[in-house]
Coordinates of C-alpha atoms in Angstrom, one line a residue:
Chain A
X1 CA 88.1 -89.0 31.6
X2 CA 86.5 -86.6 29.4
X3 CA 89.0 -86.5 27.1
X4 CA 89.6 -90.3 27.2
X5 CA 86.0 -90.5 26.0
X6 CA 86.2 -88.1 23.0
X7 CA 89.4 -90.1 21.7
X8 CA 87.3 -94.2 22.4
X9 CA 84.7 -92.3 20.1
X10 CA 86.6 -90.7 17.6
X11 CA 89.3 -93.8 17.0
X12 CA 91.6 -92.9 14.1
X13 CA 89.0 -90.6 12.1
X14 CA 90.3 -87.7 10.9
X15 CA 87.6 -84.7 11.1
X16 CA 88.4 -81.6 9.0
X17 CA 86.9 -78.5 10.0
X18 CA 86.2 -75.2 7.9
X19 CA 85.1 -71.9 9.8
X20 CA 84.2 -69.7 7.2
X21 CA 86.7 -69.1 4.6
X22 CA 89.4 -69.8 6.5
X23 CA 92.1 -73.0 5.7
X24 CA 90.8 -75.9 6.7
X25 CA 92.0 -77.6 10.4
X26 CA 91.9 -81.3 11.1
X27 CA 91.9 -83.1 13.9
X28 CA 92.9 -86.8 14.8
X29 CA 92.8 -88.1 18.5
X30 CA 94.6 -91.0 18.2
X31 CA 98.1 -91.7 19.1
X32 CA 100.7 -88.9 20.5
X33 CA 99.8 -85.5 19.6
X34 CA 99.7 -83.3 18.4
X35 CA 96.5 -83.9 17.3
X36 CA 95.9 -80.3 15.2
X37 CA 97.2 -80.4 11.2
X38 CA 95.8 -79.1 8.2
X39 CA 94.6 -81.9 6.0
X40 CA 92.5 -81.0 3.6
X41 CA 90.0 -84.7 3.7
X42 CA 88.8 -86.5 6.1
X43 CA 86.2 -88.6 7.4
X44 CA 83.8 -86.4 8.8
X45 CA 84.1 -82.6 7.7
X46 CA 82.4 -79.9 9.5
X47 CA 81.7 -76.7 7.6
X48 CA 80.0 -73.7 9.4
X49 CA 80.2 -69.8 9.1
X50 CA 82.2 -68.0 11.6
X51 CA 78.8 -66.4 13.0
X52 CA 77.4 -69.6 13.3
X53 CA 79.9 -71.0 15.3
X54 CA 80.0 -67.9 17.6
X55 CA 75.9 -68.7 17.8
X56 CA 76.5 -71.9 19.4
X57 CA 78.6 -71.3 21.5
X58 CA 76.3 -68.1 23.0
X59 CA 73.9 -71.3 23.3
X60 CA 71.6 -69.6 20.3
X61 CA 72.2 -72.1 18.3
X62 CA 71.3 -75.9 18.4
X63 CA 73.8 -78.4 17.1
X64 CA 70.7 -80.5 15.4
X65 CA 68.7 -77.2 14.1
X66 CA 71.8 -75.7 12.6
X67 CA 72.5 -79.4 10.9
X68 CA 69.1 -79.7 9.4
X69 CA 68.6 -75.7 8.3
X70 CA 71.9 -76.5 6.2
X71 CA 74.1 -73.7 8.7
X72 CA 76.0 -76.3 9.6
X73 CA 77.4 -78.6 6.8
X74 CA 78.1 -81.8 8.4
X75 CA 79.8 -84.5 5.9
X76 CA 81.0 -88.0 6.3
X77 CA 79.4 -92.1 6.9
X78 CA 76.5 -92.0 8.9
X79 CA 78.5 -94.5 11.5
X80 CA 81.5 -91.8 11.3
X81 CA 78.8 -88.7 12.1
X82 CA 77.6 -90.8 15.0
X83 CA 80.7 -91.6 16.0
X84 CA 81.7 -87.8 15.7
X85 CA 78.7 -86.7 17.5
X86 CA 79.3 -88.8 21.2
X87 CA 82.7 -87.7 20.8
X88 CA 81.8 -83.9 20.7
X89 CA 78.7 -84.4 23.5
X90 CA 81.4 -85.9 25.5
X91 CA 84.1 -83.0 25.2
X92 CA 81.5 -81.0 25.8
X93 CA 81.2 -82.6 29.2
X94 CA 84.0 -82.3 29.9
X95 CA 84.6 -78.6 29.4
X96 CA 81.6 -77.9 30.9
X97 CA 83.2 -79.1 33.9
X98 CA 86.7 -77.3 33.3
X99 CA 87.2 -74.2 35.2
X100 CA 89.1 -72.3 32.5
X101 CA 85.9 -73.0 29.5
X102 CA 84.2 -69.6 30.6
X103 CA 87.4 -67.4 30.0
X104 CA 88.5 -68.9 26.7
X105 CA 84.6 -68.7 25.6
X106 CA 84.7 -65.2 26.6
X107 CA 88.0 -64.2 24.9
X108 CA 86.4 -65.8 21.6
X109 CA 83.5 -64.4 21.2
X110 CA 85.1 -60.7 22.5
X111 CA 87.2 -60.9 19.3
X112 CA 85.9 -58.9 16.8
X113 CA 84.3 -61.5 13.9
X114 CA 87.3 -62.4 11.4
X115 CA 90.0 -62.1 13.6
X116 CA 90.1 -65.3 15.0
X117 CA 93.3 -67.0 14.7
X118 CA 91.4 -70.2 14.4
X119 CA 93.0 -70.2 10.6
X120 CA 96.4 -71.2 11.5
X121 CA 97.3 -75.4 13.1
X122 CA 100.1 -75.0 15.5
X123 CA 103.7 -75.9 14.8
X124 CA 104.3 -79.2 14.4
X125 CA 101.1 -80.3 12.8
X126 CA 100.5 -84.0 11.9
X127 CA 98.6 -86.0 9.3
X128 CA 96.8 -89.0 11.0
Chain B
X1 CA 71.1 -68.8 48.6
X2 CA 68.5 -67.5 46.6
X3 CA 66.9 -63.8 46.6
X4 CA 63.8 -63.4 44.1
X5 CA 62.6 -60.6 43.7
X6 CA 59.7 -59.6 41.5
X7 CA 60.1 -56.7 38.7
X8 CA 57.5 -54.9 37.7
X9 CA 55.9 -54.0 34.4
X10 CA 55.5 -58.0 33.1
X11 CA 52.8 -60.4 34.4
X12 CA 55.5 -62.1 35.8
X13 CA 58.8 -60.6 36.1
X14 CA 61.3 -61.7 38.6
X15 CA 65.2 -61.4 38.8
X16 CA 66.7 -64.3 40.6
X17 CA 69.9 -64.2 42.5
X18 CA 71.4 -67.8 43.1
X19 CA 74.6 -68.4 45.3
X20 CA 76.2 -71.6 45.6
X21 CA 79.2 -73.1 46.8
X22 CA 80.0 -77.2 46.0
X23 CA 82.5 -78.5 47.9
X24 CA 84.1 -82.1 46.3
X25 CA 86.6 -83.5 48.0
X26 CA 89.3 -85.1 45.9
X27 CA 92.3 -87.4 46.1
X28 CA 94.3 -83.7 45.4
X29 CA 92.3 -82.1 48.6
X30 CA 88.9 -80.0 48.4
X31 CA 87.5 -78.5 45.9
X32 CA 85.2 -75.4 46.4
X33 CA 83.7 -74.2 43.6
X34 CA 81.8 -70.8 44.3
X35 CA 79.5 -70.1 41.7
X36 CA 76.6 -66.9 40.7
X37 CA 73.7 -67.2 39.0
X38 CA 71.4 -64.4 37.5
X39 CA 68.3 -64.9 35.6
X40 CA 65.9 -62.0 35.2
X41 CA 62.6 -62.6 33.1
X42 CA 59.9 -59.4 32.3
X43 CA 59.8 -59.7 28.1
X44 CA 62.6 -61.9 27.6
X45 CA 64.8 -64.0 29.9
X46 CA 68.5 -62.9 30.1
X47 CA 71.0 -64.1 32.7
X48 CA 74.2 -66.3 33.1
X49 CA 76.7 -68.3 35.5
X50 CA 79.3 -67.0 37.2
X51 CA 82.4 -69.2 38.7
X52 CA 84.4 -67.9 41.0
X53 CA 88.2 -68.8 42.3
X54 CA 87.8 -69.3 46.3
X55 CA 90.4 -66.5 46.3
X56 CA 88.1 -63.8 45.1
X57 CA 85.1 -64.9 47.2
X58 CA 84.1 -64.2 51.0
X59 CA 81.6 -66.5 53.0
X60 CA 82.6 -67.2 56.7
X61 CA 80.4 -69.8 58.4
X62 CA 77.6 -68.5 60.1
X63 CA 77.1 -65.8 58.5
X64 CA 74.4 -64.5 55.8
X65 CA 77.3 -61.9 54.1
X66 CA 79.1 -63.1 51.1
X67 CA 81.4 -61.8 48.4
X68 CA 81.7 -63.1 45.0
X69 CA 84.0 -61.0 43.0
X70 CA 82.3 -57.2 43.0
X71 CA 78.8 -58.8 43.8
X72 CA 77.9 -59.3 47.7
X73 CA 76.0 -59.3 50.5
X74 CA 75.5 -58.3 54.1
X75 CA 73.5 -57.7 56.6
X76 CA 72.7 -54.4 57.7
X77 CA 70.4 -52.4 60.1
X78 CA 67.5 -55.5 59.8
X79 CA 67.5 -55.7 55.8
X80 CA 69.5 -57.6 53.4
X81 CA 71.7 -55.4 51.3
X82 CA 72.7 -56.4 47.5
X83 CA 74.7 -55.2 45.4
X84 CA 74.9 -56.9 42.4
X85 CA 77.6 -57.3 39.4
X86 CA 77.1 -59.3 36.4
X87 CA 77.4 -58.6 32.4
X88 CA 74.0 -59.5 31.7
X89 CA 72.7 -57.6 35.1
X90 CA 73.2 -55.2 38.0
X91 CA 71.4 -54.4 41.1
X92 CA 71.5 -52.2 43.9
X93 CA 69.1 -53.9 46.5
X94 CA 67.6 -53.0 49.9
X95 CA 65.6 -56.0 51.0
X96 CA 63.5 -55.8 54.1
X97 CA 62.3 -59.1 55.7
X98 CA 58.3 -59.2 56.2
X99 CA 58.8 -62.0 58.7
X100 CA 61.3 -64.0 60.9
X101 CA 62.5 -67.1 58.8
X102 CA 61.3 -70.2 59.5
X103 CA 63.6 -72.4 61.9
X104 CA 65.7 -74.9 59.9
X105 CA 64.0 -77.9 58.3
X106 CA 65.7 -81.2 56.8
X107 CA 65.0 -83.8 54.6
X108 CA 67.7 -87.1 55.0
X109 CA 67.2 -88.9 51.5
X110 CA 70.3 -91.9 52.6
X111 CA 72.5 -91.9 55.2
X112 CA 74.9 -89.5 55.1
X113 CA 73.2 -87.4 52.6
X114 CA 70.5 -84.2 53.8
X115 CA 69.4 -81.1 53.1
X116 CA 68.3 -78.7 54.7
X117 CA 66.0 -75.0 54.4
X118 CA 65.3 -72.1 55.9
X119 CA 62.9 -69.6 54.0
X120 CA 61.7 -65.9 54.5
X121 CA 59.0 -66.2 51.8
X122 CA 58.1 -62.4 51.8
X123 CA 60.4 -59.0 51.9
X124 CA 60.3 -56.1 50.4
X125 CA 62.7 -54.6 47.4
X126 CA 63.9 -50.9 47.1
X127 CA 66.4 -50.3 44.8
X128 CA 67.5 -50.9 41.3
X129 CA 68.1 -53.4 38.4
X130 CA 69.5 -52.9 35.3
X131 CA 69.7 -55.3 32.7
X132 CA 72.4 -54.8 29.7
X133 CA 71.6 -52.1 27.3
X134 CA 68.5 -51.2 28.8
X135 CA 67.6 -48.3 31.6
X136 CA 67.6 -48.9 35.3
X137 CA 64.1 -50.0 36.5
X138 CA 63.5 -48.6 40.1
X139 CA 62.0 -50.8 42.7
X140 CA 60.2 -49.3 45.8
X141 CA 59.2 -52.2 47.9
X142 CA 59.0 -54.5 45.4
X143 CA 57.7 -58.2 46.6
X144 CA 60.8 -60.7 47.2
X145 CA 61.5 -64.4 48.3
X146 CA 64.8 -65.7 50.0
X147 CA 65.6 -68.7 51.5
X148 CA 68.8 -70.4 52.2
X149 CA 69.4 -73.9 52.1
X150 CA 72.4 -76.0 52.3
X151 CA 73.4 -79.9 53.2
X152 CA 75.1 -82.5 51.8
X153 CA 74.3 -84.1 49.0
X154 CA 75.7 -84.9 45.1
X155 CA 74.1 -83.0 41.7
X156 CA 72.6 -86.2 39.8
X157 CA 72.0 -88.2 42.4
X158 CA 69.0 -90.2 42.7
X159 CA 67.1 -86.8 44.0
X160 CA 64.5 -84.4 42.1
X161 CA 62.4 -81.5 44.1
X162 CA 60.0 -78.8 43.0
X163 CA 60.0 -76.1 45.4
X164 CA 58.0 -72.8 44.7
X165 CA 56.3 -69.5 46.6
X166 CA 53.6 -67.2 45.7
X167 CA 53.4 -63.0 45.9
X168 CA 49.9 -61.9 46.3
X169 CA 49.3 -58.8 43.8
X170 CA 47.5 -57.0 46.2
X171 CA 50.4 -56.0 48.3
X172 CA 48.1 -55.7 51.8
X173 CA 47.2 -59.0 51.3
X174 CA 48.0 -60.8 54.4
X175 CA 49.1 -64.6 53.2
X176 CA 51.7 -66.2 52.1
X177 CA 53.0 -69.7 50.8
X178 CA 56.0 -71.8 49.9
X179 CA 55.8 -75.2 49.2
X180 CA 58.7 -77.9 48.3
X181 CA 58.5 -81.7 47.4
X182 CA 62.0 -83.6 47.3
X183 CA 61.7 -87.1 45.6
X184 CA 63.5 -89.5 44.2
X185 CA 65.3 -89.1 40.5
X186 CA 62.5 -90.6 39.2
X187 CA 59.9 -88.9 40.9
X188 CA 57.9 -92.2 42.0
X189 CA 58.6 -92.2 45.5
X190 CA 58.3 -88.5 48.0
X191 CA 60.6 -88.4 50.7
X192 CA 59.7 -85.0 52.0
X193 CA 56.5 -82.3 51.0
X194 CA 55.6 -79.4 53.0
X195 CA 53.5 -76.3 52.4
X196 CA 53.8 -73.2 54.8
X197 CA 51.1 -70.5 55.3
X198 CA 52.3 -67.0 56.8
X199 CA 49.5 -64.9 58.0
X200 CA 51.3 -61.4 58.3
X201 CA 54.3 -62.4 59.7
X202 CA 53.6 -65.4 61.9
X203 CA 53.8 -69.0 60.3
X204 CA 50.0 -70.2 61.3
X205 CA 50.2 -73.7 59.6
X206 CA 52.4 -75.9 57.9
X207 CA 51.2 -79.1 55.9
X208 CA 53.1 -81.7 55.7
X209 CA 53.4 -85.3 53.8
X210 CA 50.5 -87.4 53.7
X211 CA 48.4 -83.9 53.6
X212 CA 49.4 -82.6 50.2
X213 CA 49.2 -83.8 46.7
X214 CA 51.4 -82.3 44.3
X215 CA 50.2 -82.6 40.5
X216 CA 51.5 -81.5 36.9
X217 CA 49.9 -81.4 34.7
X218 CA 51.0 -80.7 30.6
X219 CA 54.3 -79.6 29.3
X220 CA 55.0 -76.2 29.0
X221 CA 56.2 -75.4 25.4
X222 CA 57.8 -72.6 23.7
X223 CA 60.9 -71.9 22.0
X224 CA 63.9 -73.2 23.8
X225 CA 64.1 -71.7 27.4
X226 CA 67.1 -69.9 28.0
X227 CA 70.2 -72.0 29.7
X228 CA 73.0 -71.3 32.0
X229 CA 75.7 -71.5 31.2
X230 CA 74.8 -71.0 27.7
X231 CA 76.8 -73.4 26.0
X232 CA 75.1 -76.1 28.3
X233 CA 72.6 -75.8 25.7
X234 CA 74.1 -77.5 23.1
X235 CA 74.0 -80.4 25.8
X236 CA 69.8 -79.7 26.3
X237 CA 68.7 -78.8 22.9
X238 CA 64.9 -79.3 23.6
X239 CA 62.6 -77.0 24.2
X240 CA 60.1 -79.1 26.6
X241 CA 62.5 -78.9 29.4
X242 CA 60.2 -80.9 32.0
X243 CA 58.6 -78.3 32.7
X244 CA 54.8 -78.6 33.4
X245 CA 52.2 -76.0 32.3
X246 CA 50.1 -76.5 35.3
X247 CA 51.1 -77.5 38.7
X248 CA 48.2 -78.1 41.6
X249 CA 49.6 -78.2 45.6
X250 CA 46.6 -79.3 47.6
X251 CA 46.5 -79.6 51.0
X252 CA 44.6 -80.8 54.1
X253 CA 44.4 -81.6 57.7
X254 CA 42.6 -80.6 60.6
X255 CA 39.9 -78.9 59.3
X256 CA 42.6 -76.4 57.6
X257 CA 42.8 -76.5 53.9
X258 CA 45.1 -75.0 50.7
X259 CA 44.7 -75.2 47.1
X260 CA 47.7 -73.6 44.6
X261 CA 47.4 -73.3 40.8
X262 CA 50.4 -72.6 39.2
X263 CA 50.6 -71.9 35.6
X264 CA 53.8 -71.7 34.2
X265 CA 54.0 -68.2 31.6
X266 CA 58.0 -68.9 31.0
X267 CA 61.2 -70.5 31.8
X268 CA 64.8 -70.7 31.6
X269 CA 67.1 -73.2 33.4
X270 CA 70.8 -73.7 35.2
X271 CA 72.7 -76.7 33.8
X272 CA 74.7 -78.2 36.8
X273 CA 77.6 -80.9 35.6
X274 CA 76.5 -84.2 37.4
X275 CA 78.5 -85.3 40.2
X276 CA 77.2 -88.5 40.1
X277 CA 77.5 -89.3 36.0
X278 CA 80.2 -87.5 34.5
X279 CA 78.1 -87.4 31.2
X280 CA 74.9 -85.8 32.5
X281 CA 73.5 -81.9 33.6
X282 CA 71.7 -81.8 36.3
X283 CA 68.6 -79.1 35.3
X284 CA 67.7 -77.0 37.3
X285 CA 64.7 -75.4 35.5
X286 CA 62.6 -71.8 37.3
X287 CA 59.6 -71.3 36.1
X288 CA 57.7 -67.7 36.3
X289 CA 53.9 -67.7 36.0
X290 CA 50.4 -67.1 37.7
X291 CA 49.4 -68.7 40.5
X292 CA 45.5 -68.6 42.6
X293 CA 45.5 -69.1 46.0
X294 CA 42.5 -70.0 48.1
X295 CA 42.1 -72.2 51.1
X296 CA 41.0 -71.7 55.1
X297 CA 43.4 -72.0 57.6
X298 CA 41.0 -72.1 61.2
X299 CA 38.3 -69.9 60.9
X300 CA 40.0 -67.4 58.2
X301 CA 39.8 -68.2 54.5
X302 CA 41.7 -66.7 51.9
X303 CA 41.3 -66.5 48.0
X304 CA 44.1 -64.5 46.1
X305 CA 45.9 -64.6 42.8
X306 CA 49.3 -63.6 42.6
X307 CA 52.8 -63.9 40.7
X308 CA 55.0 -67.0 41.6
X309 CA 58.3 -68.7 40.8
X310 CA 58.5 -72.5 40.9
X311 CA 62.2 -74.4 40.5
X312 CA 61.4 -78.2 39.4
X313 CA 65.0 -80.1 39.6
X314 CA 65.9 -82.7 37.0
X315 CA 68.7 -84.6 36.3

């Protein structure tokens, strides 16, 4: 349901997202997966340092305050942020409601910062 | 379940030990979802939420013991025993009822849908609590609160309560309240309000609906409270969090009368998923503070301040 939400919201937009100075990973919803590739541009790119990203998700770091103090470097049409936005708040609903969020959360932020493997799209990455 | 226990050292330190277990039943079967949540407030809040596979958890019907994981509870030799087990905090915890509990109340909202309460508003803490990185603070008969209350009901439905209690500081002092109001979502119409008054340890009066007003006043502001689980938070980002800065219980009837004054010094809240919207939390937001007492219940009257803990339910 959750996930049927994100992919209404998100359509065929392409967002590419950079943690830190790792390669870029973008993701498109739409049609068969997988959904993961590595294109380089899209219509909404997210930007944010690796520390930042481990901030929200410890909950220390709001999505709006990290947009507006420039932390988080949010890029695209305002109707493709908006769009991007509901479909994030509604993942998030969803794995708020998934009993394996805690233990992936957990094994993220127990990585020591840099070594997440975050950098690489899976096998048999697509361009939307 | 709930067992609140104050800590000492800040005006109003307590450590709060929730225990849950939502049962949904599905077209796959039912669902139990056992879950553990710690909050703990003296300079800082710190806590988190815990869920549990039915397989590592213990609760037979009937019965006040429980295992989640390595944190449980029983019943032994006329005191609760709890050992608790949590990243954030650990406790080792004799609690020692002042008084019997209250006999079970319930409050029907629509058919098929109650809840119901049973409350021993005063016991006393021995033990420990450690929060991460910092030394174990010892507790020697530390004031506590526990009540237990179960039903059935959905998270998000059209259903809001504030419930709350009150530790005198002077710990001869004699009284003791709890008070709840359940409402609906929107909080226009009350289905259920109650205030109880312990003298010692015999219930001497209970006010009930048309006797009490409830009122809140202000917002209570702040940086952004602390919220469980913490990446609920990117779902809450405000800081208001409905909760008041001032909340006034008065009470008559009879001749008997009660007057509470809450003020809220801090807050944190638990972000429940929404059974009935699959795109909302359901807050559950505890508030630590000050409260004054005063009031005359026959021909005794009472007038005490003391450290309380109020839960206001939104969502």
């Amino acid at each position: 349901m959750h996930f049927a939400e994100l992919r209404r919201r998100l359509g065929a937009r392409v967002v590419v997202v950079r943690i830190g100075e790792a390669p870029p990973i973008s993701v498109c919803v739409e049609g068969a997966p997988p959904w993961v590739g590595s294109q380089a541009n899209g219509t909404v790119s997210l930007a944010l340092s690796e520390q930042d990203l481990r901030e929200l998700l410890r909950g220390e770091l709001a999505l709006e305050d990290g947009v507006l103090s420039d932390r988080i470097n949010l890029k695209g049409g305002v109707d493709h942020l908006l769009a991007f936005f509901d479909a994030v708040i509604a993942w998030l609903h969803g794995a708020l409601r998934s009993p394996s969020l805690p233990l992936l959360q957990d094994r993220y932020l127990a990585r020591p910062a840099g070594a997440s493997d975050v950098t690489a799209a899976p096998r048999g990455a697509r361009s939307c | 379940m709930h067992f609140c226990v104050r800590l000492p050292g800040a005006p109003a330190g307590y450590l709060l030990v929730n225990v849950n277990v939502t049962e949904r039943r599905l077209p796959t079967g039912v669902e139990r979802r056992p879950r553990l949540i710690v909050l703990a407030h003296d300079s800082e809040w710190t806590g988190g939420l815990q869920t549990f596979e039915v397989e590592d958890s213990w609760g037979p019907p009937g019965n006040v013991a429980f295992r989640l994981g390595p944190t449980r509870v029983q019943w032994r030799d006329g005191a609760f025993e709890l050992t608790l087990r949590t990243t954030a905090l650990c406790a080792d915890l004799r609690l020692v009822p002042c008084m019997p509990p209250t006999v079970p109340t319930s409050v029907s909202f629509h058919p098929g849908s109650a809840i119901h309460w049973v409350v021993v508003p005063r016991l006393e803490a021995t033990g420990w609590v450690t929060r991460e990185g910092n030394r174990p603070q010892r507790l020697d008969r530390a004031p506590a609160y526990h009540d237990h209350n179960w039903g059935v009901f959905r998270w998000g439905e059209d259903l809001a309560w504030e419930w709350g209690f009150v530790n005198p500081s002077d710990p001869v002092c004699p009284w003791t309240v709890a008070f709840v109001r359940i409402s609906d979502g929107s909080r226009h119409r009350t289905l259920s309000q109650g205030a109880l008054l312990w003298h010692e340890d015999a219930l001497v009066r209970t006010f009930q609906d048309r006797e009490i007003r409830v009122r809140l006043d202000g917002t209570h502001g702040g940086s952004r409270p602390l919220t469980v689980p913490k990446i609920a938070s990117l779902l809450l980002p405000g800081a208001s969090a409905g909760v008041p800065a001032r909340a006034t219980v008065e009470a008559n009837g009879r001749d008997d009368w009660l007057r509470v004054d809450f003020e809220t010094a801090a807050k944190a809240r638990i972000a429940l998923p929404s059974d009935a919207n699959p795109f909302k939390l359901v807050s559950l937001n505890e508030a630590c503070g000050r409260a004054r007492v005063s009031g005359r219940q026959g021909a005794r009257r009472f007038d005490f301040e003391g450290t309380s803990l109020m839960e206001f339910v939104r969502g």
